Coordinates of C-alpha atoms in Angstrom, one line a residue:
Chain A
M1272 CA -125.4 116.7 181.9
P1273 CA -124.3 114.5 178.7
D1274 CA -122.5 111.6 179.3
I1275 CA -119.2 111.3 177.8
G1276 CA -119.3 108.4 175.7
T1277 CA -122.0 110.2 174.1
I1278 CA -119.8 113.3 173.1
F1279 CA -117.3 110.9 172.4
R1280 CA -118.8 109.7 169.6
V1281 CA -121.1 112.7 168.1
G1282 CA -117.5 114.1 168.3
E1283 CA -115.9 111.5 166.8
T1284 CA -118.3 111.6 163.6
L1285 CA -118.5 115.2 163.2
K1286 CA -114.9 114.9 163.2
R1287 CA -114.5 112.3 160.1
A1288 CA -117.0 114.5 158.1
I1289 CA -114.4 117.3 158.9
Q1290 CA -111.7 115.8 157.4
A1291 CA -113.9 114.6 154.6
D1292 CA -115.2 118.2 154.4
A1293 CA -111.3 119.2 153.6
V1294 CA -110.8 116.4 151.2
F1295 CA -114.2 117.0 149.2
R1296 CA -113.3 120.3 148.4
Q1297 CA -110.7 119.2 146.1
S1298 CA -113.0 117.1 143.6
D1299 CA -113.4 118.7 140.5
Q1300 CA -116.8 118.6 138.9
E1301 CA -116.5 115.6 137.0
H1302 CA -115.3 113.3 140.2
V1303 CA -118.3 114.8 141.6
D1304 CA -120.7 113.6 138.8
R1305 CA -118.6 110.5 138.6
I1306 CA -119.5 109.7 142.6
V1307 CA -123.5 110.9 142.3
R1308 CA -124.4 108.9 139.0
S1309 CA -122.4 105.6 141.4
V1310 CA -124.4 105.9 144.5
Y1311 CA -128.3 106.8 141.8
R1312 CA -127.9 103.6 140.2
T1313 CA -127.0 101.4 142.7
V1314 CA -129.4 102.5 144.8
M1315 CA -131.9 102.1 142.0
N1316 CA -130.1 98.5 141.9
N1317 CA -131.0 97.7 145.6
R1318 CA -135.0 100.3 145.6
I1319 CA -137.2 97.2 146.1
K1320 CA -135.1 95.6 148.7
F1321 CA -135.0 98.5 150.4
A1322 CA -138.4 99.2 149.7
K1323 CA -139.5 96.3 151.2
M1324 CA -137.8 96.4 154.3
A1325 CA -138.8 100.0 155.2
V1326 CA -142.0 98.7 155.4
E1327 CA -140.6 94.8 157.3
E1328 CA -139.0 97.3 160.0
T1329 CA -141.5 100.3 160.3
G1330 CA -144.6 98.7 159.3
L1331 CA -145.6 101.7 157.5
G1332 CA -147.0 102.8 154.0
R1333 CA -146.8 100.9 150.7
W1334 CA -143.8 98.7 149.4
E1335 CA -144.5 99.5 145.8
D1336 CA -145.5 103.2 146.7
K1337 CA -141.3 103.5 148.1
V1338 CA -140.2 102.2 144.7
L1339 CA -141.3 104.6 143.1
K1340 CA -140.4 107.5 145.7
T1341 CA -137.5 105.8 145.6
V1342 CA -136.9 106.3 141.8
V1343 CA -137.9 110.0 141.9
A1344 CA -135.2 110.6 144.8
S1345 CA -132.3 109.0 143.1
Q1346 CA -133.4 109.0 138.8
F1347 CA -135.5 111.8 138.7
V1348 CA -133.8 114.1 141.0
Y1349 CA -129.9 112.9 139.1
E1350 CA -131.9 113.2 135.7
Y1351 CA -132.8 117.3 137.2
I1352 CA -129.1 117.6 138.1
K1353 CA -126.7 115.7 136.3
D1354 CA -125.7 118.5 134.1
R1355 CA -126.1 120.8 136.2
K1356 CA -121.6 123.3 137.3
T1357 CA -121.4 122.6 141.0
V1358 CA -118.0 123.1 141.3
G1359 CA -115.7 125.6 140.2
V1360 CA -116.6 128.4 137.7
V1361 CA -120.1 128.2 137.5
S1362 CA -121.1 131.3 135.2
D1363 CA -118.7 134.2 134.3
D1364 CA -120.8 137.4 132.8
V1365 CA -118.2 139.0 130.8
E1366 CA -120.0 142.3 130.6
K1367 CA -121.1 143.1 134.1
G1368 CA -117.8 141.4 135.1
I1369 CA -118.8 138.8 137.2
T1370 CA -117.7 135.8 137.6
E1371 CA -119.6 132.7 140.2
I1372 CA -117.1 130.1 141.6
A1373 CA -119.3 127.5 143.8
H1374 CA -118.0 126.2 147.1
P1375 CA -118.8 123.6 148.9
I1376 CA -121.1 124.7 152.4
G1377 CA -119.2 122.0 154.7
T1378 CA -120.9 119.3 156.7
V1379 CA -124.3 119.1 156.4
L1380 CA -126.7 117.1 158.6
G1381 CA -129.8 115.4 157.1
I1382 CA -132.4 114.4 159.4
V1383 CA -134.7 111.6 158.4
S1384 CA -138.1 110.5 159.4
K1385 CA -139.2 107.2 159.8
T1386 CA -142.2 107.6 157.3
D1387 CA -139.5 108.6 154.1
P1388 CA -136.3 106.6 154.8
I1389 CA -135.1 105.7 151.7
A1390 CA -136.5 108.9 149.6
S1391 CA -135.1 111.1 151.3
A1392 CA -131.4 109.9 152.9
V1393 CA -131.2 108.7 149.3
F1394 CA -131.9 112.3 148.3
K1395 CA -130.1 114.5 150.6
I1396 CA -126.8 111.9 150.4
I1397 CA -127.1 112.6 146.0
I1398 CA -127.5 116.5 146.8
A1399 CA -125.2 117.0 149.0
M1400 CA -122.0 114.5 146.7
K1401 CA -122.8 117.0 143.3
T1402 CA -122.3 120.0 146.3
R1403 CA -118.9 118.1 147.3
N1404 CA -120.4 118.3 151.0
P1405 CA -120.2 115.1 153.5
I1406 CA -122.9 114.0 154.6
I1407 CA -124.0 112.9 158.3
I1408 CA -127.9 111.3 158.1
A1409 CA -129.4 110.5 161.5
S1410 CA -131.6 108.0 161.4
D1411 CA -135.4 108.5 163.0
P1412 CA -135.0 105.1 166.1
K1413 CA -137.6 103.4 164.1
A1414 CA -136.0 103.5 160.5
V1415 CA -132.3 102.6 161.7
K1416 CA -131.7 98.9 160.1
T1417 CA -133.1 100.7 156.7
T1418 CA -131.9 104.0 157.4
E1419 CA -128.5 101.8 158.3
A1420 CA -128.9 99.7 155.2
V1421 CA -129.1 102.7 152.2
C1422 CA -126.6 104.9 153.8
D1423 CA -124.4 101.7 154.2
L1424 CA -124.8 101.2 150.4
C1425 CA -124.5 104.7 149.2
Y1426 CA -121.3 105.6 150.9
E1427 CA -119.9 102.0 149.2
A1428 CA -121.0 103.2 145.8
A1429 CA -119.3 106.3 146.6
L1430 CA -116.1 104.7 147.7
K1431 CA -116.2 102.9 144.4
E1432 CA -115.0 106.0 142.5
D1433 CA -112.7 107.1 145.2
A1434 CA -115.1 109.9 147.9
P1435 CA -113.7 110.9 151.0
E1436 CA -113.8 108.6 153.8
D1437 CA -116.8 109.6 155.9
C1438 CA -118.5 111.4 153.1
I1439 CA -121.6 109.8 154.1
Q1440 CA -122.0 108.5 156.9
C1441 CA -125.4 107.6 159.6
F1442 CA -126.4 108.1 162.8
Y1443 CA -129.0 106.9 165.1
D1444 CA -129.6 107.6 168.2
T1445 CA -128.0 105.2 170.9
S1446 CA -129.2 107.3 174.1
T1447 CA -131.6 110.8 174.8
D1448 CA -128.6 112.6 175.2
E1449 CA -126.5 111.9 171.4
F1450 CA -129.5 113.7 168.8
E1451 CA -129.6 116.3 171.1
N1452 CA -125.9 116.8 171.3
L1453 CA -126.1 116.6 167.5
I1454 CA -128.3 119.2 166.7
A1455 CA -126.1 121.7 168.6
D1456 CA -123.0 121.0 168.3
K1457 CA -121.6 124.7 166.2
R1458 CA -119.3 122.5 164.1
L1459 CA -122.4 121.8 161.4
N1460 CA -122.9 124.1 159.3
L1461 CA -126.2 123.5 157.2
I1462 CA -129.1 121.0 158.8
I1463 CA -132.3 119.2 156.5
A1464 CA -134.4 118.8 158.1
A1465 CA -137.7 116.4 158.4
G1466 CA -141.5 117.2 158.8
D1467 CA -142.4 118.0 162.8
G1468 CA -140.3 120.3 164.3
A1469 CA -137.6 118.8 166.4
V1470 CA -134.9 120.5 164.6
K1471 CA -136.2 123.7 163.8
E1472 CA -137.7 124.8 167.8
N1473 CA -134.1 123.5 169.2
N1474 CA -133.0 126.6 170.5
N1475 CA -129.8 126.0 171.3
V1476 CA -129.0 124.8 167.2
K1477 CA -126.2 126.2 166.3
A1478 CA -126.4 126.0 162.2
P1479 CA -128.9 127.2 160.0
V1480 CA -131.3 125.0 159.4
I1481 CA -133.4 124.5 155.3
G1482 CA -136.1 121.5 155.4
S1483 CA -140.3 120.5 155.2
G1484 CA -142.7 121.5 157.4
S1485 CA -145.5 119.5 158.9
G1486 CA -147.9 120.4 156.4
N1487 CA -152.8 120.4 156.4
V1488 CA -152.8 120.2 152.7
P1489 CA -156.0 121.3 152.2
V1490 CA -157.7 121.0 148.2
Y1491 CA -160.4 123.0 146.4
I1492 CA -162.3 121.7 144.1
A1493 CA -164.1 124.7 141.7
E1494 CA -167.4 124.2 139.9
D1495 CA -165.6 124.3 136.3
I1496 CA -163.8 121.1 136.6
D1497 CA -165.0 117.7 136.5
P1498 CA -165.8 115.7 139.3
D1499 CA -164.9 112.3 138.1
F1500 CA -160.9 113.4 137.3
V1501 CA -160.9 115.2 140.6
A1502 CA -162.0 112.1 142.4
K1503 CA -159.0 109.9 140.9
Q1504 CA -157.2 112.4 141.1
I1505 CA -157.6 112.5 145.0
I1506 CA -157.9 108.4 145.4
D1507 CA -154.7 108.2 143.6
S1508 CA -152.7 110.3 145.4
K1509 CA -154.6 110.3 149.3
V1510 CA -154.4 106.3 148.8
F1511 CA -150.5 106.6 147.9
D1512 CA -147.8 104.6 150.4
Q1513 CA -151.1 105.3 152.7
G1514 CA -151.0 108.6 153.0
V1515 CA -147.5 108.9 155.3
M1516 CA -146.8 111.9 152.9
N1517 CA -146.5 115.2 154.8
S1518 CA -147.7 116.3 151.4
S1519 CA -151.0 114.8 150.7
E1520 CA -154.2 115.8 150.4
Q1521 CA -156.3 117.0 154.1
A1522 CA -159.2 117.9 153.2
V1523 CA -161.3 118.7 150.5
V1524 CA -162.9 121.6 150.0
I1525 CA -166.2 121.7 147.3
N1526 CA -168.9 123.2 145.7
K1527 CA -172.5 122.6 146.7
N1528 CA -174.0 121.8 143.3
I1529 CA -171.2 119.8 142.3
T1530 CA -171.0 117.4 145.6
K1531 CA -172.9 114.5 144.7
Q1532 CA -171.7 113.7 141.2
F1533 CA -167.7 114.1 143.3
K1534 CA -169.6 111.9 145.7
T1535 CA -170.9 108.7 142.8
A1536 CA -167.1 109.0 141.4
I1537 CA -165.0 109.1 144.7
E1538 CA -167.2 106.2 146.3
K1539 CA -167.0 103.9 142.4
K1540 CA -162.9 104.5 143.2
G1541 CA -162.8 103.0 146.6
G1542 CA -163.7 105.8 148.8
H1543 CA -166.1 105.3 151.9
F1544 CA -167.8 108.7 153.7
V1545 CA -168.3 107.2 157.6
T1546 CA -171.2 107.8 158.9
E1547 CA -172.4 110.2 161.5
K1548 CA -172.0 107.1 164.4
E1549 CA -168.6 106.1 162.9
K1550 CA -166.9 109.6 162.7
K1551 CA -167.4 109.5 166.4
M1552 CA -166.1 105.8 167.0
L1553 CA -162.7 107.1 164.9
I1554 CA -162.5 110.5 166.6
D1555 CA -162.8 108.2 169.7
Y1556 CA -159.7 106.3 168.2
V1557 CA -157.8 108.6 166.9
L1558 CA -157.9 110.5 170.8
E1559 CA -156.7 107.7 172.6
K1560 CA -154.0 109.2 173.2
G1561 CA -154.2 112.7 174.1
D1562 CA -155.7 115.9 171.9
K1563 CA -153.6 115.2 169.5
V1564 CA -153.9 112.6 166.8
N1565 CA -153.2 109.4 167.0
K1566 CA -149.9 108.8 165.6
D1567 CA -150.4 104.3 165.5
I1568 CA -153.3 105.9 162.8
T1569 CA -149.4 106.4 160.7
G1570 CA -149.4 104.9 157.0
Q1571 CA -152.4 102.1 158.0
S1572 CA -155.1 101.0 155.9
P1573 CA -158.3 101.8 155.7
Q1574 CA -159.7 98.4 156.8
I1575 CA -156.8 98.3 159.6
I1576 CA -158.2 101.8 161.4
A1577 CA -161.5 101.0 161.2
A1578 CA -161.2 97.7 163.0
N1579 CA -158.9 99.5 165.7
S1580 CA -161.6 102.2 165.8
G1581 CA -164.6 99.8 166.0
F1582 CA -166.5 99.4 162.3
K1583 CA -166.4 97.7 159.5
V1584 CA -165.3 99.3 155.9
P1585 CA -164.4 96.0 152.7
E1586 CA -161.9 95.0 151.7
T1587 CA -162.5 97.8 148.7
T1588 CA -162.6 100.5 150.4
K1589 CA -159.6 102.5 149.2
L1590 CA -160.0 106.0 151.6
L1591 CA -162.0 107.0 154.3
I1592 CA -164.0 110.1 154.1
V1593 CA -165.0 112.2 157.1
P1594 CA -167.4 114.4 156.6
L1595 CA -167.1 118.4 158.8
K1596 CA -168.3 121.5 160.1
G1597 CA -165.6 123.3 161.2
V1598 CA -161.6 123.8 161.6
G1599 CA -159.6 123.1 165.2
S1600 CA -159.2 121.5 167.9
E1601 CA -162.7 121.4 168.1
Y1602 CA -162.9 119.1 165.3
P1603 CA -160.0 116.5 165.8
L1604 CA -160.7 115.5 161.5
S1605 CA -159.3 118.5 160.5
E1606 CA -155.1 118.4 161.9
K1607 CA -152.8 116.3 159.9
V1608 CA -153.7 112.9 159.6
L1609 CA -150.7 111.1 157.3
A1610 CA -153.2 107.6 157.0
P1611 CA -155.5 107.3 153.7
L1612 CA -158.0 109.2 156.0
I1613 CA -159.7 112.4 154.2
A1614 CA -161.4 116.3 155.6
F1615 CA -164.8 117.1 153.7
Y1616 CA -166.7 120.3 153.8
E1617 CA -169.2 121.5 151.3
V1618 CA -169.7 125.2 150.2
E1619 CA -171.4 127.2 149.0
D1620 CA -168.5 129.7 147.0
F1621 CA -165.6 130.8 146.7
H1622 CA -165.2 133.0 149.0
E1623 CA -165.9 130.3 151.4
A1624 CA -164.5 127.8 149.5
I1625 CA -161.2 130.3 150.3
N1626 CA -161.8 130.7 154.1
V1627 CA -162.7 127.2 155.3
C1628 CA -158.6 126.4 152.9
I1629 CA -157.2 129.4 154.6
D1630 CA -158.5 128.2 158.2
L1631 CA -156.8 124.7 156.8
N1632 CA -153.8 126.4 155.9
Y1633 CA -153.5 127.8 158.9
Y1634 CA -154.4 124.4 161.2
E1635 CA -150.2 124.1 161.5
G1636 CA -149.8 124.5 157.5
I1637 CA -148.8 126.8 157.0
G1638 CA -146.1 127.1 154.7
H1639 CA -146.2 124.3 153.3
T1640 CA -148.6 123.1 150.5
V1641 CA -151.9 123.6 149.3
C1642 CA -153.7 122.2 146.0
I1643 CA -156.5 123.6 143.8
Y1644 CA -158.7 122.1 140.5
S1645 CA -159.8 124.6 138.2
N1646 CA -159.8 126.1 134.5
D1647 CA -160.1 129.5 136.1
H1648 CA -156.7 130.9 135.4
D1649 CA -157.6 134.0 137.7
K1650 CA -159.4 132.5 141.1
I1651 CA -156.5 129.7 141.0
K1652 CA -154.6 133.1 141.2
K1653 CA -156.4 134.8 143.6
F1654 CA -156.3 131.2 145.0
A1655 CA -152.9 130.9 145.8
M1656 CA -152.4 134.3 146.8
E1657 CA -154.6 133.8 150.4
M1658 CA -152.6 130.9 150.7
N1659 CA -149.2 131.0 152.5
A1660 CA -148.2 128.0 151.0
G1661 CA -145.0 127.3 148.9
R1662 CA -146.2 125.4 146.9
V1663 CA -149.8 125.6 144.9
I1664 CA -149.9 122.6 143.0
V1665 CA -152.9 122.8 140.1
N1666 CA -154.3 120.3 138.9
S1667 CA -152.9 117.5 139.9
P1668 CA -152.5 114.9 143.1
S1669 CA -151.0 116.7 146.2
S1670 CA -148.9 114.2 148.2
M1671 CA -146.3 113.3 143.8
G1672 CA -147.1 116.8 142.5
A1673 CA -145.3 118.6 145.8
V1674 CA -142.9 116.6 145.7
G1675 CA -141.6 117.7 141.6
G1676 CA -140.3 116.3 138.0
I1677 CA -143.9 113.8 137.6
Y1678 CA -147.2 115.6 137.5
N1679 CA -145.0 118.9 136.6
L1680 CA -141.7 121.2 136.5
L1681 CA -140.9 122.1 140.2
P1682 CA -137.4 120.3 141.1
P1683 CA -137.8 116.4 142.7
S1684 CA -137.3 117.5 146.4
F1685 CA -138.1 115.6 149.7
S1686 CA -137.0 118.9 150.9
L1687 CA -139.6 120.5 150.6
A1688 CA -139.6 124.2 152.5
C1689 CA -141.5 126.0 154.3
G1690 CA -140.4 129.7 154.5
A1691 CA -139.7 132.0 157.4
V1692 CA -142.9 130.7 158.9
G1693 CA -141.6 126.9 159.0
K1694 CA -138.7 128.4 160.5
T1695 CA -136.6 128.5 157.3
I1696 CA -135.4 130.9 155.2
T1697 CA -136.7 129.6 151.7
M1698 CA -140.2 128.6 150.0
D1699 CA -138.5 126.0 147.4
N1700 CA -137.9 122.6 146.9
V1701 CA -134.7 122.1 148.7
S1702 CA -131.9 121.2 146.2
I1703 CA -128.6 121.6 144.8
K1704 CA -128.5 125.4 144.6
H1705 CA -128.8 125.5 148.8
L1706 CA -126.3 123.2 149.4
I1707 CA -123.1 125.6 147.9
N1708 CA -122.2 129.0 148.2
L1709 CA -121.7 131.3 145.8
Q1710 CA -118.8 133.3 145.7
R1711 CA -118.3 136.4 143.4
I1712 CA -115.5 138.0 141.3
S1713 CA -116.3 141.0 141.1
R1714 CA -114.4 143.6 138.3
R1715 CA -114.3 147.1 138.5
R1716 CA -117.6 148.6 136.7
I1717 CA -118.5 152.2 137.3
N1718 CA -122.1 153.0 138.0
Q1719 CA -121.9 155.6 135.2
R1720 CA -124.7 158.5 136.7
L1721 CA -122.6 158.2 139.5
R1722 CA -119.2 159.6 137.5
D1723 CA -121.2 162.1 135.9
F1724 CA -122.6 162.9 138.8
D1725 CA -121.8 166.3 141.0
R1726 CA -121.1 164.2 144.3
K1727 CA -121.1 167.5 146.1
M1728 CA -124.7 167.8 145.5
Y1729 CA -125.2 165.1 148.9
I1730 CA -123.5 167.3 150.9
D1731 CA -125.3 170.7 150.0
E1732 CA -128.1 171.6 152.4
S1733 CA -129.9 173.6 150.2
K1734 CA -130.3 170.5 147.1
N1735 CA -133.5 168.6 147.4
I1736 CA -134.6 165.2 146.1
D1737 CA -136.6 166.3 143.4
E1738 CA -132.9 167.9 142.5
I1739 CA -130.9 166.3 142.8
E1740 CA -132.5 162.6 141.5
R1741 CA -133.4 165.0 138.0
L1742 CA -129.9 165.6 137.2
F1743 CA -129.1 162.2 138.9
N1744 CA -130.6 160.8 135.9
K1745 CA -129.7 162.9 133.6
N1746 CA -129.6 161.6 129.8
Y1747 CA -128.3 164.4 128.2
Chain B
M1288 CA -92.1 101.5 146.6
A1289 CA -94.9 104.7 145.9
V1290 CA -92.5 107.8 147.6
T1291 CA -89.5 108.4 147.1
L1292 CA -86.9 108.0 150.1
N1293 CA -83.4 110.0 151.3
R1294 CA -82.7 109.2 154.6
N1295 CA -79.9 111.6 155.8
D1296 CA -78.6 112.0 159.7
G1297 CA -81.7 110.5 160.8
T1298 CA -83.4 112.8 158.8
V1299 CA -86.3 110.7 157.0
N1300 CA -87.6 113.2 153.6
F1301 CA -90.4 111.4 152.2
V1302 CA -90.4 112.5 148.3
F1303 CA -94.9 111.9 147.1
E1304 CA -95.6 112.8 143.7
G1305 CA -99.1 113.1 141.3
R1306 CA -102.3 112.2 143.7
M1307 CA -102.5 110.9 146.5
D1308 CA -106.0 108.6 146.5
T1309 CA -107.2 106.2 148.5
I1310 CA -105.4 103.5 146.6
K1311 CA -101.3 104.9 146.4
C1312 CA -101.8 106.1 150.2
M1313 CA -102.1 102.7 150.8
S1314 CA -99.1 102.2 149.6
A1315 CA -97.2 104.7 150.4
E1316 CA -98.6 103.7 154.3
K1317 CA -96.6 100.3 153.7
D1318 CA -93.2 102.4 152.9
V1319 CA -93.2 105.2 155.7
V1320 CA -93.8 102.9 158.2
E1321 CA -91.0 100.2 157.1
N1322 CA -88.6 102.7 157.1
I1323 CA -89.2 105.1 160.2
N1324 CA -88.5 104.7 164.1
E1325 CA -89.3 107.0 167.3
N1326 CA -86.2 108.4 166.8
D1327 CA -86.4 110.3 163.0
Q1328 CA -86.7 113.7 162.3
V1329 CA -89.6 112.6 159.3
V1330 CA -90.7 114.9 156.3
F1331 CA -93.7 114.9 153.9
D1332 CA -92.4 116.4 151.1
L1333 CA -95.7 117.2 148.5
K1334 CA -94.0 119.8 146.4
E1335 CA -95.4 117.9 142.8
V1336 CA -99.0 116.3 145.2
D1337 CA -102.1 118.1 144.2
Y1338 CA -104.7 116.0 145.6
I1339 CA -104.5 114.6 148.6
A1340 CA -107.2 111.9 150.6
S1341 CA -108.4 111.2 153.5
S1342 CA -105.8 108.2 154.2
F1343 CA -103.2 110.7 153.7
L1344 CA -104.4 112.8 156.9
R1345 CA -104.4 110.0 159.1
L1346 CA -101.0 108.3 157.1
C1347 CA -99.6 112.6 158.4
G1348 CA -101.2 111.4 161.6
R1349 CA -99.5 107.5 161.6
A1350 CA -95.9 109.5 160.9
S1351 CA -96.6 112.0 163.9
N1352 CA -97.7 109.7 166.4
T1353 CA -94.3 107.7 165.7
V1354 CA -91.8 110.1 165.5
G1355 CA -93.7 112.9 167.5
V1356 CA -95.4 116.2 166.5
E1357 CA -92.5 118.1 167.0
N1358 CA -89.5 115.6 165.0
F1359 CA -92.5 115.6 162.2
S1360 CA -93.5 118.2 158.9
V1361 CA -95.1 118.7 156.0
I1362 CA -93.4 120.5 153.5
N1363 CA -93.7 122.7 149.7
V1364 CA -97.8 121.9 150.5
S1365 CA -99.8 123.5 147.5
P1366 CA -102.1 125.6 148.9
S1367 CA -104.9 123.8 147.3
V1368 CA -103.8 120.9 149.8
K1369 CA -103.1 123.7 152.6
K1370 CA -106.7 124.0 152.7
V1371 CA -107.3 120.3 153.2
F1372 CA -104.7 120.2 156.3
K1373 CA -106.3 123.8 157.3
I1374 CA -110.2 123.3 156.9
A1375 CA -109.5 119.3 158.2
G1376 CA -107.9 121.2 161.1
L1377 CA -105.1 119.8 161.6
A1378 CA -102.8 122.8 159.7
N1379 CA -102.4 123.7 163.9
R1380 CA -101.1 120.4 164.6
L1381 CA -98.9 119.6 162.5
N1382 CA -95.5 121.4 161.6
I1383 CA -97.2 122.3 157.5
K1384 CA -94.6 124.3 155.6

């Protein structure tokens, strides 16, 4: 039974958000755009301070990379949304007689993980402000200081442009019940979840949920591509922020006849293929806390991971590469590992490659992201059609490729939805369109064919579908 | 004064105008607090108001707490402002006309 203090704190937070919702609905587009601009500029001015604070507090990732993530979450997102209409009439089709009016959806709860406390919070705040929705940011217990600092500064920036009071609030767990009570409250209108299933698998949640899933990203390297180019892309991507992004590469699947070239290329760039002995030590360390991958490994450098496992790698090592023969619980390193460590599979041909990628994709990664390096368009399409993934990243780093805005024209987003299989209704990169309700004024436009059709035919048992169809489609 | 005040037989009528944003509400709050006491009937006339900030909702709460809910009313609200009271859950708790 939750205590009264807990209920009071959740209730008070929601009460404030609901009032902010009411007030926010009066804002016009110009006002909203001023608020968003103020928030984004404040974040950009504090990007380095926030990044260093996050690494210091969580001990995860690299501050330089967190800066880039913050830039994408603020500047790139701002550039993408700044000229889009999110208030009032957003489209008016005179011919069809349909006018679309954007309304806010109401109180949004944004869950923020410890691996992305800045970018994830900033992104959710900016899209919520653009769509006139108050947002409550729920911080991971291990990133409270950073998340709170981000929320506070964003809120101050919003208030400078006369945003509604309490339009941005930060919520963090002070007891085990609080978070559970918050996500189960029926007054929430939408939850934007983070990677794991804490929200999506909770049967008490009443609000609709969108947001990202777990991800276990396979990368298929076809034989028609330059292995040097691919090696650089994979190193850059998997090393980015020490591999903490759910969209980062988890396994390389490569044709045998280019393996040698690829190995040489990636070793030159800092890849270290572990020996059988090192692999055994690595698995022992990774599994020391049970059947699942030890989360202490998350966001750590290859040197620390190796040292904790009981072996050493040179300072120049950027990525640990683990050759594996299969996928599943018997091969613990085929599971998602948010660290600079990647599985490696050699295959005979495209057919075998697709099968391995399907195994990886369906091993806790469905709905998220897959990656392919090839110039063969048919192969790319065939690969995509076999994968259950919202994003198929081609010839680019998957970690930031999936986020959008850098290597492709996907909407920049730090909430990569995984579709119905991931317990959300969309597979999109979540953005402003998911945070508005579109109301449609539908003016009278009579269906011409129905008007000219003798409706009595519908209730005449002697008329079959062939005759009905012929007369319905008659065009004299 | 940020608001126009009419006092008549124990009824204090505050007439607000334009956009009641945070800054305007701060100065209006001072005028309201200084001019009401617990025996008054208080009326907020919003005929000329097209926007209210959160501070205005708080001001309504404060006025109704001072004189009692039964002695406080908000009148002449526009549809857009009425919606604010509705969504904020205050339309049933305060006397909004």
